[in-house]
Short mmCIF file of C-alpha atoms in Angstrom, two decimals:
data_model
loop_
_atom_site.label_atom_id
_atom_site.label_comp_id
_atom_site.label_asym_id
_atom_site.label_seq_id
_atom_site.Cartn_x
_atom_site.Cartn_y
_atom_site.Cartn_z
CA MET A 1 125.90 185.06 -91.20
CA ALA A 2 128.17 187.53 -92.94
CA SER A 3 131.47 187.86 -94.80
CA ALA A 4 134.00 190.65 -95.01
CA ILE A 5 135.50 190.82 -98.47
CA SER A 6 138.62 192.79 -98.73
CA SER A 7 139.88 194.07 -100.91
CA ALA A 8 151.13 211.08 -90.24
CA SER A 9 153.46 219.02 -91.78
CA LYS A 10 156.85 218.44 -93.16
CA GLN A 11 159.69 218.28 -90.71
CA ASN A 12 163.32 218.87 -90.69
CA TYR A 13 165.05 215.44 -90.79
CA LYS A 14 168.09 214.55 -88.76
CA THR A 15 171.18 213.43 -90.53
CA LEU A 16 170.67 209.70 -91.31
CA PRO A 17 173.39 207.04 -91.75
CA PRO A 18 174.31 206.53 -95.47
CA THR A 19 172.42 203.31 -95.78
CA THR A 20 169.01 204.94 -95.15
CA THR A 21 166.82 207.73 -96.86
CA ALA A 22 163.99 209.82 -95.96
CA ALA A 23 160.83 208.50 -97.65
CA SER A 24 157.40 209.62 -97.98
CA GLY A 25 155.09 208.33 -95.15
CA GLY A 26 151.28 208.45 -94.40
CA GLY A 27 149.46 211.88 -95.30
CA GLY A 28 152.49 213.43 -96.62
CA GLY A 29 154.65 212.80 -93.40
CA GLY A 30 158.26 211.35 -93.63
CA GLY A 31 159.64 207.91 -92.96
CA VAL A 32 162.82 206.10 -92.82
CA PHE A 33 163.36 203.21 -95.14
CA PRO A 34 166.65 201.35 -95.76
CA VAL A 35 167.51 201.81 -99.46
CA ASN A 36 169.67 198.68 -99.95
CA LEU A 37 167.14 196.24 -98.71
CA PRO A 38 164.97 194.10 -101.10
CA PRO A 39 161.10 195.07 -101.33
CA GLY A 40 159.21 193.08 -98.78
CA ASN A 41 161.85 192.26 -96.38
CA CYS A 42 159.76 193.72 -93.44
CA GLY A 43 161.68 191.87 -90.83
CA MET A 44 164.96 193.43 -91.63
CA LYS A 45 163.31 196.86 -92.03
CA PHE A 46 161.95 196.60 -88.46
CA ALA A 47 165.23 195.53 -87.41
CA VAL A 48 166.98 198.73 -88.80
CA LEU A 49 164.36 200.94 -87.61
CA ILE A 50 164.92 199.43 -84.05
CA GLY A 51 168.47 200.22 -84.55
CA LEU A 52 167.86 203.83 -85.43
CA ILE A 53 165.60 204.19 -82.44
CA GLU A 54 168.06 202.78 -80.01
CA VAL A 55 170.83 205.28 -81.31
CA GLY A 56 168.34 208.35 -81.46
CA GLU A 57 168.80 208.75 -85.07
CA VAL A 58 165.08 209.10 -85.93
CA ASN A 59 162.20 211.16 -84.42
CA ASN A 60 158.82 209.89 -83.39
CA LYS A 61 157.10 211.08 -86.31
CA ASP A 62 159.44 209.29 -89.01
CA VAL A 63 158.90 206.05 -86.88
CA VAL A 64 155.14 206.11 -86.77
CA ASP A 65 155.04 206.94 -90.57
CA THR A 66 157.40 204.11 -91.37
CA VAL A 67 155.72 201.59 -89.12
CA PHE A 68 152.42 201.96 -90.72
CA SER A 69 153.75 202.15 -94.36
CA LEU A 70 155.27 198.81 -93.57
CA LEU A 71 151.88 197.45 -92.08
CA VAL A 72 149.91 198.56 -94.99
CA GLY A 73 152.72 197.55 -97.59
CA GLY A 74 152.97 201.25 -99.08
CA GLU A 75 152.52 204.71 -98.36
CA PHE A 76 150.16 204.89 -95.31
CA ASP A 77 147.12 207.21 -95.64
CA LEU A 78 144.62 207.05 -92.84
CA GLU A 79 141.83 207.81 -95.45
CA GLN A 80 143.04 205.82 -98.68
CA ASN A 81 145.57 203.33 -97.50
CA PHE A 82 144.95 201.80 -94.01
CA ILE A 83 144.47 198.06 -94.47
CA ILE A 84 147.05 195.75 -92.98
CA GLU A 85 148.56 193.46 -95.47
CA ASP A 86 150.29 190.88 -93.18
CA SER A 87 149.54 189.55 -89.76
CA ASP A 88 153.26 188.92 -89.25
CA ASN A 89 153.95 192.75 -89.52
CA VAL A 90 151.68 193.18 -86.38
CA LYS A 91 153.98 190.97 -84.56
CA LEU A 92 156.98 192.72 -85.74
CA MET A 93 155.34 196.16 -84.72
CA LEU A 94 154.97 194.66 -81.18
CA GLU A 95 158.68 193.63 -80.95
CA LEU A 96 159.56 197.12 -82.12
CA MET A 97 157.33 198.74 -79.40
CA GLU A 98 159.79 197.24 -76.66
CA HIS A 99 162.24 199.66 -77.83
CA CYS A 100 160.04 202.79 -77.84
CA SER A 101 159.50 205.37 -75.15
CA VAL A 102 156.09 205.63 -73.45
CA THR A 103 155.29 208.76 -75.74
CA LEU A 104 156.25 206.96 -78.75
CA GLN A 105 154.24 203.92 -77.88
CA ALA A 106 151.19 206.02 -77.15
CA GLU A 107 151.50 207.79 -80.66
CA ILE A 108 151.76 204.41 -82.57
CA TRP A 109 148.86 202.86 -80.64
CA SER A 110 146.67 205.99 -81.23
CA VAL A 111 146.99 205.58 -85.06
CA PHE A 112 146.76 201.99 -84.62
CA LEU A 113 143.37 202.38 -82.86
CA ALA A 114 142.13 204.57 -85.48
CA ILE A 115 142.83 201.88 -88.41
CA LEU A 116 141.23 199.05 -86.40
CA ARG A 117 138.08 201.07 -86.06
CA LYS A 118 138.03 201.83 -89.90
CA SER A 119 138.26 198.08 -91.05
CA SER A 120 137.01 194.74 -89.95
CA CYS A 121 139.88 193.30 -91.85
CA ASN A 122 142.38 194.64 -89.65
CA LEU A 123 140.31 193.56 -86.57
CA GLN A 124 140.46 190.03 -88.12
CA VAL A 125 144.26 190.13 -88.60
CA CYS A 126 144.95 191.34 -84.94
CA SER A 127 142.59 188.53 -83.64
CA GLU A 128 144.63 186.10 -85.44
CA VAL A 129 148.01 187.10 -83.83
CA GLY A 130 146.31 187.15 -80.25
CA LEU A 131 146.79 190.89 -79.77
CA ILE A 132 144.37 190.92 -76.59
CA ASP A 133 146.78 188.47 -75.05
CA HIS A 134 149.79 190.68 -75.66
CA ILE A 135 148.13 193.83 -74.67
CA LEU A 136 146.92 192.42 -71.28
CA GLY A 137 150.44 191.16 -70.45
CA GLN A 138 151.71 194.67 -70.97
CA LEU A 139 148.79 196.61 -69.17
CA SER A 140 150.14 196.35 -65.60
CA GLU A 141 153.33 198.30 -66.44
CA ALA A 142 151.65 200.95 -68.52
CA ASN A 143 150.98 204.36 -67.16
CA ASP A 144 147.61 206.04 -67.13
CA MET A 145 147.78 207.46 -70.71
CA LEU A 146 149.05 204.30 -72.23
CA ALA A 147 146.57 202.19 -70.31
CA ASP A 148 143.50 204.16 -71.59
CA LEU A 149 144.75 203.47 -75.23
CA LEU A 150 145.26 199.90 -74.64
CA ILE A 151 141.98 199.33 -72.90
CA GLU A 152 140.33 200.94 -75.93
CA ILE A 153 142.00 198.64 -78.33
CA VAL A 154 141.18 195.57 -76.25
CA SER A 155 137.57 196.76 -76.05
CA ALA A 156 137.39 197.19 -79.95
CA LEU A 157 138.88 193.57 -80.45
CA ALA A 158 136.74 192.15 -77.89
CA CYS A 159 133.52 193.58 -79.62
CA TYR A 160 134.75 192.03 -82.74
CA SER A 161 135.80 188.51 -81.39
CA ILE A 162 137.03 187.23 -78.25
CA SER A 163 137.97 183.72 -77.45
CA VAL A 164 137.26 181.61 -74.12
CA ARG A 165 141.02 181.71 -73.40
CA GLU A 166 141.23 185.59 -73.76
CA LEU A 167 137.97 185.95 -71.59
CA LYS A 168 139.62 183.85 -69.02
CA LEU A 169 142.65 185.88 -68.96
CA LEU A 170 140.74 189.05 -69.02
CA PHE A 171 139.16 187.98 -65.65
CA ARG A 172 142.58 186.83 -64.44
CA HIS A 173 143.68 190.26 -64.33
CA LEU A 174 140.96 191.31 -62.08
CA LYS A 175 142.23 188.97 -59.34
CA PRO A 176 143.10 190.56 -56.19
CA ASP A 177 146.67 190.24 -54.84
CA LYS A 178 146.88 190.65 -50.87
CA ASP A 179 143.47 192.56 -50.96
CA ARG A 180 144.57 194.96 -53.54
CA TRP A 181 143.00 195.47 -56.94
CA PRO A 182 145.76 194.97 -59.77
CA ALA A 183 146.76 197.90 -61.78
CA HIS A 184 144.01 199.30 -64.03
CA ALA A 185 141.53 197.00 -62.83
CA ALA A 186 138.72 199.50 -63.00
CA LYS A 187 139.66 200.06 -66.68
CA ILE A 188 139.50 196.58 -67.38
CA ILE A 189 136.12 196.16 -65.82
CA SER A 190 134.89 198.96 -68.29
CA ILE A 191 135.44 196.62 -70.88
CA LEU A 192 132.94 194.13 -69.69
CA PRO A 193 129.79 195.96 -70.64
CA GLN A 194 131.08 196.38 -74.20
CA LEU A 195 131.31 192.49 -74.70
CA PRO A 196 127.75 191.73 -75.64
CA ILE A 197 127.71 194.71 -78.01
CA ARG A 198 127.82 193.40 -81.62
CA HIS A 199 127.78 195.28 -84.87
CA GLY A 200 127.53 192.17 -86.87
CA PRO A 201 126.89 188.33 -86.26
CA ASP A 202 128.36 186.16 -83.69
CA GLU A 203 129.53 183.42 -86.45
CA PHE A 204 130.86 184.51 -89.82
CA PHE A 205 133.30 183.66 -92.63
CA SER A 206 136.03 186.32 -93.33
CA PHE A 207 137.37 186.68 -96.87
CA PRO A 208 140.41 188.96 -96.86
CA GLY A 209 141.00 188.63 -100.49
CA LYS A 210 144.04 186.67 -100.38
CA THR A 211 144.83 183.46 -102.14
CA GLY A 212 142.61 180.76 -100.81
CA SER A 213 140.15 182.97 -99.06
CA ALA A 214 137.02 181.43 -100.53
CA ILE A 215 134.45 178.65 -100.08
CA ALA A 216 135.49 176.07 -102.52
CA LEU A 217 133.04 173.54 -103.87
CA PRO A 218 133.61 170.38 -105.57
CA PRO A 219 133.46 170.24 -109.48
CA LEU A 220 130.03 170.30 -110.76
CA ALA A 221 129.27 168.02 -113.67
CA ARG A 222 126.71 170.23 -115.17
CA TRP A 223 124.79 173.47 -114.73
CA PRO A 224 122.40 174.12 -113.32
CA TYR A 225 122.85 171.55 -110.81
CA GLN A 226 119.72 169.76 -110.10
CA ASN A 227 120.40 167.80 -106.93
CA GLY A 228 122.31 170.31 -104.98
CA PHE A 229 121.86 172.43 -101.80
CA THR A 230 121.10 176.08 -100.87
CA PHE A 231 123.53 178.20 -99.16
CA SER A 232 122.15 181.48 -97.59
CA ALA A 233 124.29 184.34 -96.15
CA TRP A 234 124.19 188.10 -95.59
CA ILE A 235 127.17 189.85 -97.51
CA ARG A 236 129.09 192.81 -95.83
CA THR A 237 132.05 194.25 -97.88
CA ASP A 238 134.61 196.27 -95.93
CA PRO A 239 135.15 199.76 -97.17
CA ILE A 240 137.40 199.62 -100.33
CA THR A 241 139.90 202.49 -100.18
CA ASN A 242 140.76 204.73 -103.24
CA ILE A 243 144.16 202.99 -103.77
CA ASN A 244 142.50 199.55 -104.01
CA GLN A 245 139.26 200.30 -105.71
CA ASP A 246 140.55 200.11 -109.25
CA ARG A 247 142.82 197.02 -108.87
CA GLU A 248 140.58 194.71 -106.51
CA LYS A 249 137.54 193.14 -107.47
CA PRO A 250 136.15 191.02 -104.79
CA TYR A 251 134.07 188.15 -106.18
CA LEU A 252 130.64 187.20 -104.60
CA TYR A 253 130.68 183.85 -106.50
CA CYS A 254 132.49 182.24 -109.62
CA PHE A 255 130.95 179.10 -111.20
CA ARG A 256 133.45 178.78 -114.38
CA THR A 257 135.08 176.04 -116.23
CA HIS A 258 138.81 175.86 -116.75
CA LYS A 259 138.10 177.67 -120.06
CA GLY A 260 136.51 180.51 -118.47
CA VAL A 261 132.93 179.75 -119.43
CA GLY A 262 130.23 179.98 -116.89
CA TYR A 263 128.89 182.56 -114.26
CA SER A 264 130.34 184.87 -111.78
CA ALA A 265 129.51 188.15 -109.95
CA HIS A 266 132.10 190.61 -108.52
CA PHE A 267 132.02 194.09 -106.90
CA VAL A 268 133.30 197.26 -108.61
CA GLY A 269 133.29 200.08 -105.99
CA SER A 270 129.38 199.91 -104.84
CA CYS A 271 128.16 198.15 -108.10
CA LEU A 272 127.54 194.37 -108.42
CA VAL A 273 128.71 193.12 -111.87
CA VAL A 274 127.22 189.85 -113.06
CA THR A 275 128.85 188.07 -115.87
CA SER A 276 127.75 185.35 -117.77
CA LEU A 277 130.08 183.44 -120.51
CA LYS A 278 128.58 180.88 -122.85
CA SER A 279 130.40 178.54 -125.27
CA LYS A 280 130.27 179.36 -128.89
CA HIS A 281 129.04 175.85 -129.61
#
């Protein structure tokens, strides 16, 4: 059992409408953000970005940078800031993909695959939104280049977690139609040998570091608790980026009163800090 604890060279920009501005994107690139929208309103920002794509007022690089900056809730960087902040933004990205050219879709999926491989938290978010289901639904219309990327993403997700429903859907896409294999059936078959491969346990708790992501115990009348139980688990921490290392302190456990008295242990980088606070009385 284990737990995961959380914690795109400069280009010439096209002239943008008065309501937009060029902004910094991942790795020193550019992005397009509406300056008159309140922070955190990602739905409206994605909608504005879709409008710019449809009228041809933004280039592919700016789109990629903007999409991933919205996904991570800040300036995207493949090495320092790559954790997806909100699963709803993945759904918004999928809606935006419907308005993108095949080349642009491939660019977005390529970077997306990279951040999936870097963090189990990203894999968990994509599992929660049913990304395997969505990708398999789009696979039949994809060309070979795009299909290769989509298959790699499905493979990465399936090795992390795949439901019975998703597995049935996978086999359904292998069903012949009038004695002909479906499009990209051979690519789908290539996923099957990867399914038994696990880089972690089959059953686990995932704690992304958000409110409520913990195992909560009922109040303890006294400490140490004499008539209790034992809980054993392997602990795995996701790599903490340089952006989050100073501000995030994932807790392993915390047994404290409302006054802060008690015991706790949290991670700071690669160190585990154990704290014991006792009452003056």
